[in-house]
Coordinates of C-alpha atoms and ligand atoms in Angstrom, one line a residue:
Chain A
M1 CA 2.8 -36.5 14.4
H2 CA 2.7 -33.0 15.9
H3 CA 0.4 -30.4 14.2
L4 CA 3.3 -27.8 14.4
K5 CA 6.9 -28.7 15.1
I6 CA 9.4 -25.9 15.5
T7 CA 13.0 -27.1 15.9
N8 CA 16.0 -24.9 16.9
L9 CA 14.5 -21.8 15.1
S10 CA 16.6 -18.7 15.1
S11 CA 16.1 -15.3 13.6
A12 CA 17.8 -11.9 13.5
Y13 CA 17.2 -8.4 12.4
G14 CA 20.6 -7.7 10.8
K15 CA 23.2 -8.4 13.5
N16 CA 20.6 -8.2 16.3
V17 CA 19.8 -11.8 17.1
V18 CA 16.2 -12.0 18.3
L19 CA 15.4 -15.7 18.4
T20 CA 17.8 -18.4 19.4
D21 CA 17.2 -22.1 19.2
V22 CA 13.5 -22.0 19.8
S23 CA 11.9 -25.5 19.8
L24 CA 8.2 -26.0 20.3
T25 CA 5.5 -28.4 19.4
V26 CA 1.8 -27.8 19.1
D27 CA -0.7 -30.6 18.9
K28 CA -4.1 -30.4 17.2
G29 CA -6.6 -28.6 19.2
Q30 CA -4.1 -27.2 21.7
V31 CA -3.8 -23.6 22.8
I32 CA -0.2 -22.6 23.5
S33 CA 0.4 -19.2 25.1
L34 CA 3.7 -17.2 24.7
V35 CA 4.5 -14.9 27.5
G36 CA 7.6 -12.9 28.3
P37 CA 8.9 -9.4 28.6
S38 CA 8.7 -6.8 25.8
G39 CA 11.4 -7.5 23.2
S40 CA 11.7 -11.1 24.1
G41 CA 10.9 -12.2 20.5
K42 CA 7.3 -13.4 20.8
S43 CA 6.0 -11.4 17.8
T44 CA 9.1 -12.3 15.8
L45 CA 8.5 -16.0 16.4
L46 CA 5.0 -15.6 14.9
R47 CA 6.3 -13.5 12.1
V48 CA 8.8 -16.1 11.2
L49 CA 6.1 -18.8 11.2
V50 CA 4.1 -17.0 8.5
G51 CA 7.1 -16.0 6.5
L52 CA 7.0 -12.2 7.2
T53 CA 10.5 -12.3 8.8
P54 CA 13.1 -14.8 7.5
P55 CA 14.6 -17.4 9.9
T56 CA 18.4 -17.7 10.2
G57 CA 18.3 -21.3 11.2
G58 CA 16.2 -24.2 12.3
T59 CA 13.1 -25.8 10.9
V60 CA 9.4 -25.6 11.0
E61 CA 7.1 -28.5 10.1
I62 CA 3.3 -28.1 9.8
Q63 CA 1.4 -31.4 9.8
G64 CA 4.6 -33.2 9.0
E65 CA 5.6 -31.0 6.1
L66 CA 8.8 -29.0 6.2
I67 CA 8.4 -25.4 5.3
N68 CA 11.2 -24.0 3.2
Y69 CA 11.4 -20.2 4.0
N70 CA 13.6 -19.6 1.0
S71 CA 10.9 -20.8 -1.4
K72 CA 7.9 -18.6 -2.2
S73 CA 5.7 -21.4 -3.0
S74 CA 6.6 -23.2 0.2
I75 CA 5.8 -20.1 2.2
K76 CA 2.5 -19.8 0.3
L77 CA 1.5 -23.3 1.3
S78 CA 2.3 -22.5 4.9
R79 CA 0.2 -19.4 4.8
D80 CA -2.7 -21.5 3.5
R81 CA -2.6 -23.3 6.8
M82 CA -1.7 -20.6 9.2
A83 CA -3.5 -17.3 9.8
I84 CA -2.2 -14.4 12.0
V85 CA -4.0 -11.7 13.7
F86 CA -2.0 -8.6 14.7
Q87 CA -2.0 -6.4 17.7
Q88 CA -3.1 -3.3 15.6
Y89 CA -5.7 -5.3 13.6
N90 CA -4.3 -4.1 10.2
L91 CA -7.7 -4.2 8.5
F92 CA -7.9 -2.9 4.9
Q93 CA -9.2 0.6 5.4
N94 CA -10.7 0.8 1.9
M95 CA -13.0 -2.2 2.4
D96 CA -16.0 -2.6 4.6
V97 CA -16.2 -5.4 7.1
M98 CA -17.6 -7.9 4.6
G99 CA -14.9 -6.9 2.1
N100 CA -12.1 -7.4 4.6
V101 CA -13.3 -10.9 5.5
T102 CA -14.1 -12.2 2.0
I103 CA -11.4 -10.7 -0.1
A104 CA -8.7 -13.3 0.4
P105 CA -11.0 -16.3 0.0
I106 CA -12.5 -14.8 -3.2
K107 CA -9.6 -13.1 -4.8
I108 CA -6.7 -15.3 -3.6
K109 CA -8.2 -18.7 -3.0
K110 CA -10.7 -18.3 -5.9
R111 CA -13.5 -19.7 -4.0
D112 CA -17.1 -19.1 -5.0
R113 CA -18.3 -15.6 -3.9
K114 CA -21.8 -16.7 -2.7
E115 CA -20.4 -19.5 -0.6
V116 CA -17.7 -17.3 0.9
E117 CA -20.1 -14.5 1.7
A118 CA -22.5 -16.9 3.4
E119 CA -19.6 -18.2 5.5
A120 CA -18.4 -14.7 6.3
E121 CA -21.9 -13.8 7.6
D122 CA -21.7 -16.9 10.0
L123 CA -18.3 -15.9 11.1
L124 CA -19.2 -12.3 11.8
E125 CA -22.2 -13.5 13.7
R126 CA -20.0 -15.7 15.8
V127 CA -17.8 -12.8 16.7
G128 CA -20.9 -10.7 17.4
L129 CA -20.7 -8.3 14.4
A130 CA -23.7 -9.5 12.3
D131 CA -25.0 -5.9 12.2
K132 CA -21.7 -4.4 11.0
L133 CA -21.3 -6.0 7.6
T134 CA -21.2 -2.8 5.7
A135 CA -19.3 -0.7 8.2
Y136 CA -15.8 0.6 7.4
P137 CA -13.0 0.0 9.8
D138 CA -12.8 3.6 10.9
Q139 CA -16.4 3.5 11.9
L140 CA -15.7 0.6 14.4
S141 CA -14.3 0.6 17.9
G142 CA -10.9 -1.2 18.5
G143 CA -12.6 -4.2 19.9
Q144 CA -14.9 -4.5 16.9
Q145 CA -12.0 -4.1 14.5
Q146 CA -10.1 -6.7 16.3
R147 CA -13.0 -9.2 16.0
V148 CA -13.3 -8.4 12.3
A149 CA -9.6 -9.2 12.0
I150 CA -10.3 -12.5 13.8
A151 CA -13.1 -13.3 11.5
R152 CA -10.9 -12.4 8.5
A153 CA -8.3 -14.8 9.7
L154 CA -10.9 -17.5 10.3
A155 CA -12.4 -17.1 6.8
L156 CA -9.1 -18.4 5.5
Q157 CA -9.9 -21.7 7.2
P158 CA -6.6 -22.0 8.9
D159 CA -5.4 -25.1 10.7
L160 CA -3.5 -22.9 13.1
L161 CA -4.4 -19.5 14.3
L162 CA -1.6 -17.1 15.5
L163 CA -2.8 -14.3 17.8
D164 CA -0.4 -11.5 18.6
E165 CA -1.4 -9.5 21.6
V166 CA -4.8 -9.1 20.1
T167 CA -6.1 -7.2 23.3
S168 CA -3.2 -4.9 24.2
A169 CA -4.3 -2.0 21.9
L170 CA -7.8 -2.1 23.4
D171 CA -9.5 -0.2 26.2
P172 CA -10.2 -2.4 29.2
E173 CA -13.9 -2.5 28.7
L174 CA -13.4 -3.8 25.1
V175 CA -10.9 -6.6 26.1
T176 CA -13.6 -8.9 27.4
E177 CA -15.5 -9.2 24.1
V178 CA -12.4 -10.2 22.3
L179 CA -11.4 -12.7 25.0
D180 CA -14.8 -14.2 24.9
T181 CA -14.4 -14.7 21.1
I182 CA -11.1 -16.5 21.6
R183 CA -12.5 -18.6 24.4
R184 CA -15.2 -19.7 22.0
L185 CA -12.7 -20.6 19.3
A186 CA -10.7 -22.7 21.8
S187 CA -13.8 -24.6 22.9
D188 CA -14.5 -25.2 19.2
G189 CA -11.2 -27.0 19.0
M190 CA -9.2 -24.3 17.1
T191 CA -5.4 -24.8 17.4
M192 CA -3.9 -21.5 18.5
I193 CA -0.6 -19.9 19.5
I194 CA -1.5 -16.9 21.6
V195 CA 0.8 -14.0 22.7
S196 CA -0.8 -12.3 25.5
H197 CA -0.1 -10.2 28.6
E198 CA -3.6 -11.1 30.1
M199 CA -2.2 -13.5 32.6
G200 CA -5.5 -14.5 34.1
F201 CA -6.8 -15.4 30.6
V202 CA -3.6 -17.2 29.7
R203 CA -3.8 -19.3 32.8
E204 CA -7.5 -20.2 32.1
I205 CA -7.2 -21.0 28.4
S206 CA -3.8 -22.5 27.8
D207 CA -2.9 -26.1 27.5
Q208 CA 0.8 -25.0 27.7
V209 CA 2.5 -21.8 28.6
V210 CA 5.8 -20.9 27.1
M211 CA 7.9 -18.2 28.5
M212 CA 10.5 -16.4 26.4
D213 CA 13.3 -14.1 27.4
E214 CA 15.9 -12.6 25.1
G215 CA 14.9 -14.8 22.2
R216 CA 15.0 -18.1 24.1
I217 CA 12.4 -20.2 25.7
I218 CA 13.3 -20.2 29.4
E219 CA 10.4 -22.0 30.8
R220 CA 7.4 -24.1 29.7
G221 CA 4.7 -26.2 31.2
L222 CA 1.1 -26.3 32.4
P223 CA -0.3 -22.9 33.4
A224 CA -0.4 -23.9 37.0
E225 CA 3.3 -25.1 37.0
I226 CA 4.6 -21.9 35.3
F227 CA 2.6 -19.4 37.3
D228 CA 2.7 -21.1 40.7
K229 CA 6.3 -22.5 40.8
P230 CA 8.4 -20.9 38.1
T231 CA 11.9 -22.5 38.2
T232 CA 14.0 -19.6 36.9
D233 CA 14.7 -16.4 38.7
R234 CA 13.9 -14.6 35.5
A235 CA 10.4 -16.0 35.3
R236 CA 9.8 -15.4 39.0
E237 CA 10.7 -11.8 38.5
F238 CA 8.6 -11.4 35.4
F239 CA 5.5 -12.9 37.0
G240 CA 6.1 -11.1 40.2
K241 CA 6.0 -7.8 38.2
I242 CA 3.0 -8.7 36.0
L243 CA 0.8 -10.2 38.7
R244 CA 1.5 -7.3 41.2
H245 CA 0.1 -4.9 38.6
Chain B
M1 CA -1.8 52.7 -28.9
L2 CA -5.1 51.6 -27.3
E3 CA -6.9 52.8 -30.3
R4 CA -4.7 50.7 -32.5
M5 CA -5.4 47.7 -30.4
A6 CA -9.1 48.4 -30.5
N7 CA -9.0 48.5 -34.3
E8 CA -7.2 45.2 -34.4
I9 CA -9.6 43.3 -32.2
P10 CA -12.1 42.5 -34.9
R11 CA -9.3 41.3 -37.2
L12 CA -8.0 39.0 -34.5
F13 CA -11.2 37.3 -34.2
E14 CA -11.5 36.9 -37.8
Y15 CA -12.3 33.3 -38.8
Y16 CA -8.7 32.3 -39.8
S17 CA -7.0 33.9 -36.8
A18 CA -9.5 32.5 -34.4
I19 CA -9.2 29.0 -35.9
F20 CA -5.4 29.3 -35.8
L21 CA -5.4 30.3 -32.2
L22 CA -8.0 27.6 -31.2
K23 CA -6.0 24.9 -33.0
A24 CA -2.9 26.0 -31.1
M25 CA -4.8 25.8 -28.0
G26 CA -6.0 22.3 -28.9
T27 CA -2.4 21.3 -29.5
T28 CA -1.3 22.6 -26.2
L29 CA -4.1 20.7 -24.4
L30 CA -3.6 17.5 -26.4
M31 CA 0.2 17.5 -25.8
T32 CA -0.3 18.0 -22.1
L33 CA -3.2 15.3 -21.7
V34 CA -1.4 12.7 -23.8
G35 CA 2.1 13.5 -22.4
V36 CA 1.1 13.7 -18.8
G37 CA -1.5 10.8 -19.1
L38 CA 1.0 8.5 -20.7
G39 CA 3.6 9.7 -18.2
F40 CA 1.3 8.8 -15.5
L41 CA 0.8 5.2 -16.7
L42 CA 4.5 4.7 -17.3
G43 CA 5.2 6.4 -14.0
F44 CA 3.1 3.8 -12.4
V45 CA 5.2 1.1 -14.1
I46 CA 8.4 2.8 -12.8
V47 CA 7.1 2.7 -9.3
Y48 CA 6.2 -0.9 -9.6
L49 CA 9.7 -1.7 -10.9
R50 CA 11.3 0.4 -8.3
Q51 CA 9.6 -1.5 -5.5
T52 CA 10.5 -5.0 -6.8
P53 CA 11.9 -7.1 -3.9
G54 CA 15.0 -9.2 -3.9
L55 CA 18.5 -9.2 -5.4
F56 CA 17.5 -10.5 -8.8
W57 CA 15.8 -7.2 -9.7
V58 CA 18.5 -4.9 -8.5
P59 CA 19.5 -3.8 -12.1
V60 CA 15.9 -3.0 -12.9
R61 CA 15.6 -0.9 -9.7
I62 CA 18.8 0.9 -10.5
V63 CA 17.6 1.8 -14.0
A64 CA 14.2 3.0 -12.7
I65 CA 15.7 5.1 -9.9
T66 CA 18.4 6.5 -12.2
Y67 CA 15.8 7.5 -14.7
V68 CA 13.7 9.4 -12.2
E69 CA 16.6 11.1 -10.5
I70 CA 18.1 12.3 -13.8
F71 CA 15.0 13.3 -15.6
R72 CA 13.7 15.3 -12.6
R73 CA 16.9 17.3 -12.6
I74 CA 17.5 18.3 -16.2
P75 CA 15.6 21.3 -17.7
F76 CA 12.6 20.4 -19.8
L77 CA 14.1 22.3 -22.8
V78 CA 17.2 20.1 -22.7
I79 CA 15.1 17.0 -22.7
L80 CA 13.1 18.3 -25.6
Y81 CA 16.3 18.9 -27.7
L82 CA 17.5 15.5 -26.8
V83 CA 14.3 13.9 -27.9
L84 CA 14.3 16.0 -31.0
F85 CA 17.7 15.0 -32.2
F86 CA 17.3 11.4 -31.1
I87 CA 14.0 10.9 -32.8
Q88 CA 15.0 12.7 -35.9
A89 CA 18.0 10.5 -36.1
I90 CA 16.1 7.3 -36.2
S91 CA 12.8 8.5 -37.8
P92 CA 13.3 11.7 -39.8
N93 CA 9.5 11.9 -40.7
A94 CA 8.4 12.1 -37.1
S95 CA 6.1 15.1 -36.6
L96 CA 7.2 17.9 -34.2
F97 CA 4.0 17.2 -32.3
T98 CA 4.9 13.6 -31.7
I99 CA 8.4 14.6 -30.6
A100 CA 7.1 17.3 -28.2
T101 CA 4.6 14.8 -26.8
I102 CA 7.3 12.2 -26.2
G103 CA 9.4 14.9 -24.5
I104 CA 6.6 15.9 -22.3
C105 CA 5.9 12.2 -21.5
M106 CA 9.5 11.5 -20.6
M107 CA 9.6 14.4 -18.2
A108 CA 6.1 13.6 -16.8
I109 CA 7.2 9.9 -16.1
A110 CA 9.9 11.2 -13.7
Y111 CA 7.6 13.6 -11.8
T112 CA 4.4 11.6 -11.7
S113 CA 6.3 8.5 -10.5
E114 CA 7.4 10.5 -7.5
I115 CA 3.8 11.5 -6.9
I116 CA 2.6 8.0 -7.2
R117 CA 5.3 6.7 -5.0
A118 CA 4.4 9.1 -2.2
G119 CA 0.9 8.0 -2.6
F120 CA 1.7 4.3 -2.3
E121 CA 4.0 4.9 0.6
S122 CA 1.1 6.7 2.5
V123 CA -0.6 3.3 2.9
P124 CA 0.5 1.8 6.3
R125 CA 3.0 -1.0 5.9
Q126 CA 1.0 -3.2 8.4
Q127 CA -1.8 -3.5 5.9
I128 CA 0.6 -4.7 3.3
E129 CA 2.0 -7.3 5.7
A130 CA -1.5 -8.4 6.6
A131 CA -2.1 -8.9 2.8
S132 CA 1.1 -10.7 2.3
A133 CA 0.3 -13.1 5.3
M134 CA -2.9 -13.9 3.5
N135 CA -1.0 -14.8 0.3
F136 CA -1.7 -11.7 -1.7
S137 CA 0.8 -11.3 -4.5
R138 CA 2.6 -7.9 -4.9
W139 CA 0.3 -7.1 -7.8
K140 CA -2.9 -8.1 -6.0
T141 CA -1.8 -6.1 -2.9
L142 CA -1.2 -3.1 -5.1
I143 CA -4.6 -3.3 -6.9
N144 CA -6.8 -4.3 -4.0
V145 CA -5.2 -2.5 -1.0
I146 CA -2.6 0.1 -2.0
A147 CA -4.0 1.8 -5.1
P148 CA -7.6 2.3 -3.8
Q149 CA -6.1 4.0 -0.6
S150 CA -3.5 6.1 -2.4
W151 CA -5.6 7.8 -5.0
P152 CA -6.7 10.6 -2.6
V153 CA -3.1 11.3 -2.0
I154 CA -2.1 11.0 -5.6
V155 CA -4.9 12.9 -7.4
P156 CA -4.4 16.5 -6.0
P157 CA -0.7 16.8 -6.7
A158 CA -1.1 15.0 -10.0
F159 CA -3.6 17.6 -11.1
A160 CA -1.5 20.5 -9.7
Y161 CA 1.4 19.1 -11.7
M162 CA -0.6 18.8 -14.9
V163 CA -1.9 22.4 -14.6
S164 CA 1.6 23.7 -14.0
F165 CA 2.9 21.6 -16.8
I166 CA 0.5 23.3 -19.2
K167 CA 2.7 26.3 -18.7
D168 CA 5.9 24.4 -19.3
T169 CA 4.6 23.2 -22.7
A170 CA 5.2 26.8 -23.9
L171 CA 8.9 25.7 -24.2
V172 CA 7.8 23.4 -27.0
S173 CA 7.5 26.5 -29.2
Q174 CA 11.3 26.5 -29.3
I175 CA 11.4 23.4 -31.5
G176 CA 8.6 24.9 -33.7
V177 CA 5.5 23.2 -32.6
V178 CA 2.6 25.4 -33.2
E179 CA 1.1 25.6 -29.8
L180 CA -0.2 28.6 -28.0
T181 CA 2.9 30.4 -27.4
F182 CA 4.2 29.7 -30.9
A183 CA 0.8 31.0 -32.2
G184 CA 1.3 34.1 -30.3
K185 CA 4.7 34.7 -31.9
V186 CA 3.2 34.1 -35.3
M187 CA 0.3 36.5 -34.8
N188 CA 2.8 39.0 -33.4
N189 CA 4.9 38.7 -36.5
R190 CA 1.8 39.2 -38.7
G191 CA 1.6 42.7 -37.2
Y192 CA -0.7 42.4 -34.3
S193 CA 0.4 44.2 -31.2
A194 CA 2.2 42.1 -28.7
L195 CA 0.1 43.3 -25.8
L196 CA -3.1 42.3 -27.5
V197 CA -1.8 38.9 -28.8
Y198 CA -0.2 37.8 -25.6
G199 CA -3.1 39.1 -23.6
T200 CA -5.3 36.8 -25.6
I201 CA -2.8 34.0 -25.2
L202 CA -2.9 34.5 -21.5
I203 CA -6.7 34.2 -21.4
L204 CA -6.5 31.0 -23.4
Y205 CA -3.9 29.4 -21.1
F206 CA -6.2 30.4 -18.2
L207 CA -9.2 28.8 -20.0
L208 CA -7.1 25.5 -20.2
S209 CA -5.8 25.4 -16.7
Y210 CA -8.9 26.6 -14.7
P211 CA -11.3 23.8 -15.6
L212 CA -8.4 21.2 -14.8
T213 CA -7.9 22.9 -11.5
R214 CA -11.6 22.7 -10.7
L215 CA -11.8 19.0 -11.8
G216 CA -8.9 18.2 -9.5
G217 CA -10.4 20.1 -6.6
Y218 CA -13.8 18.3 -7.3
L219 CA -12.1 14.8 -7.3
E220 CA -10.2 15.7 -4.1
K221 CA -13.5 16.5 -2.4
R222 CA -15.1 13.4 -3.7
F223 CA -12.3 11.2 -2.4
A224 CA -12.5 13.0 0.9
S225 CA -16.2 12.3 1.2
S226 CA -16.3 8.8 -0.1
K227 CA -14.3 7.8 2.9
D228 CA -17.0 8.6 5.5
N229 CA -20.2 7.5 3.7
Ligands
LIG1 N1 11.4 -4.6 12.2 C1 12.4 -4.7 13.1 N2 13.6 -4.3 12.8 C2 14.7 -4.5 13.7 N3 14.5 -4.9 14.9 C3 13.3 -5.4 15.3 C4 12.2 -5.3 14.4 N4 11.1 -5.7 15.1 C5 11.5 -6.2 16.2 N5 12.9 -5.9 16.4 C6 13.6 -6.3 17.6 O1 13.5 -7.7 17.9 C7 13.4 -7.9 19.2 C8 12.2 -8.7 19.5 O2 11.1 -8.0 19.2 P1 9.6 -8.6 19.2 O3 8.7 -7.6 18.6 O4 9.6 -10.0 18.7 O5 9.3 -8.7 20.8 P2 8.0 -9.1 21.6 O6 8.4 -10.1 22.5 O7 6.9 -9.3 20.6 O8 7.8 -7.7 22.4 P3 6.4 -7.0 22.7 O9 5.9 -7.7 24.0 O10 6.9 -5.6 23.1 O11 5.5 -7.0 21.6 C9 13.4 -6.6 19.9 O12 14.6 -6.3 20.5 C10 13.1 -5.6 18.9 O13 13.7 -4.4 19.1
LIG2 MG1 5.1 -8.2 20.1

């Protein structure tokens, strides 16, 4: 059984079709990277998975269970298993770091506060922010905020972590710290779908690279295959551009 | 004329006159606080209903939006008369104070709900999506994420509205509620010179509004500074 199985998934914003027949499987412990030009539907795919954008067709199974995106309770169950981190961190500005990380486990999952806080401290230490527990988001750098956002997602104890261009809003010198955090997660066995333009990083960390274009998957395979011998012109053109930069 | 006014001053501050004026001032204050306070709570409810998602709630949204759009556009005096006739039809013993307060409240709902809505909408949508992706319900998102961030946007205009509404309550004298303006008329009819009476009334209105303005300013500052501590 696959950890996540996406079959012929489609989605649209009104008449604008942005995902067409996307099929993808992710096994436990795998890191899958989504690459592709801007507007190719990478973010939309992640948004559909967590129920922020409705699909127009296809199915998603997580650990063998079909998610019904028309049902609130089914979406809830899927969100218990998947956590998403956004490009712009989207931290709650009215809460300090500890608050951001613990609020959902305490208020939504109704877990014991002491236990959650102890875990949160561990998590924040893992992402290198043990000394920032009482800082507010606007007192942190972008890289620090993004690491808080990752800790917040991990505090939900997800089976699958979705990372949407988590480094592209960051200054170059802050990128490394966030990538290090993700590397550590990967070596801890976290299952992840990563959207990224950091091709070196993608190549190093991914078990599989999936390239999207205009809402479709046009190429997939091991990093070496994709980067070194892309089969489509579109992919060649894309990598040519990106790698030349 | 000045001499006449000077002679009247001691009489104006006689026990009964003073009590009469202070009571009227209390009425104005109470009507405003209760009316706008309740209006604020119900305005909150209206906003919550307006922002319900999905087809199922369309009728509720229509009612909420229609209410706000209508009541923001009709003059307060008209609302007041409507409330007066409507309430007297169903409950002839209702006091004028109650009727006036209900009128104020109905008006305040429409205005404060717009203030509250603007406050809620000042919170970035991405934070709301983040909450929703973490399984926050609409209510929990509102209480934990939206409301705490929108108070600083809501409080200043809310106070400004309340202060300006104190003036509008003068219209309530039209249906015979003994509030400040009405008290002024009564005193004037009792033979005090208009200038003296309305001068006093003016000062009393000021005494009501000024502390509220200051309180609003204070809260605004506190919100501003609580962000960077
Ligand atoms: N909220 C929205 N409403 C309407 N159209 C949208 C919305 N969000 C995205 N789109 C459109 O959907 C398409 C796919 O967008 P998406 O954000 O998924 O692309 P992406 O691959 O993540 O791009 P990027 O690399 O720039 O983040 C684009 O054409 C975009 O214009
Ligand atoms: Mg994107």
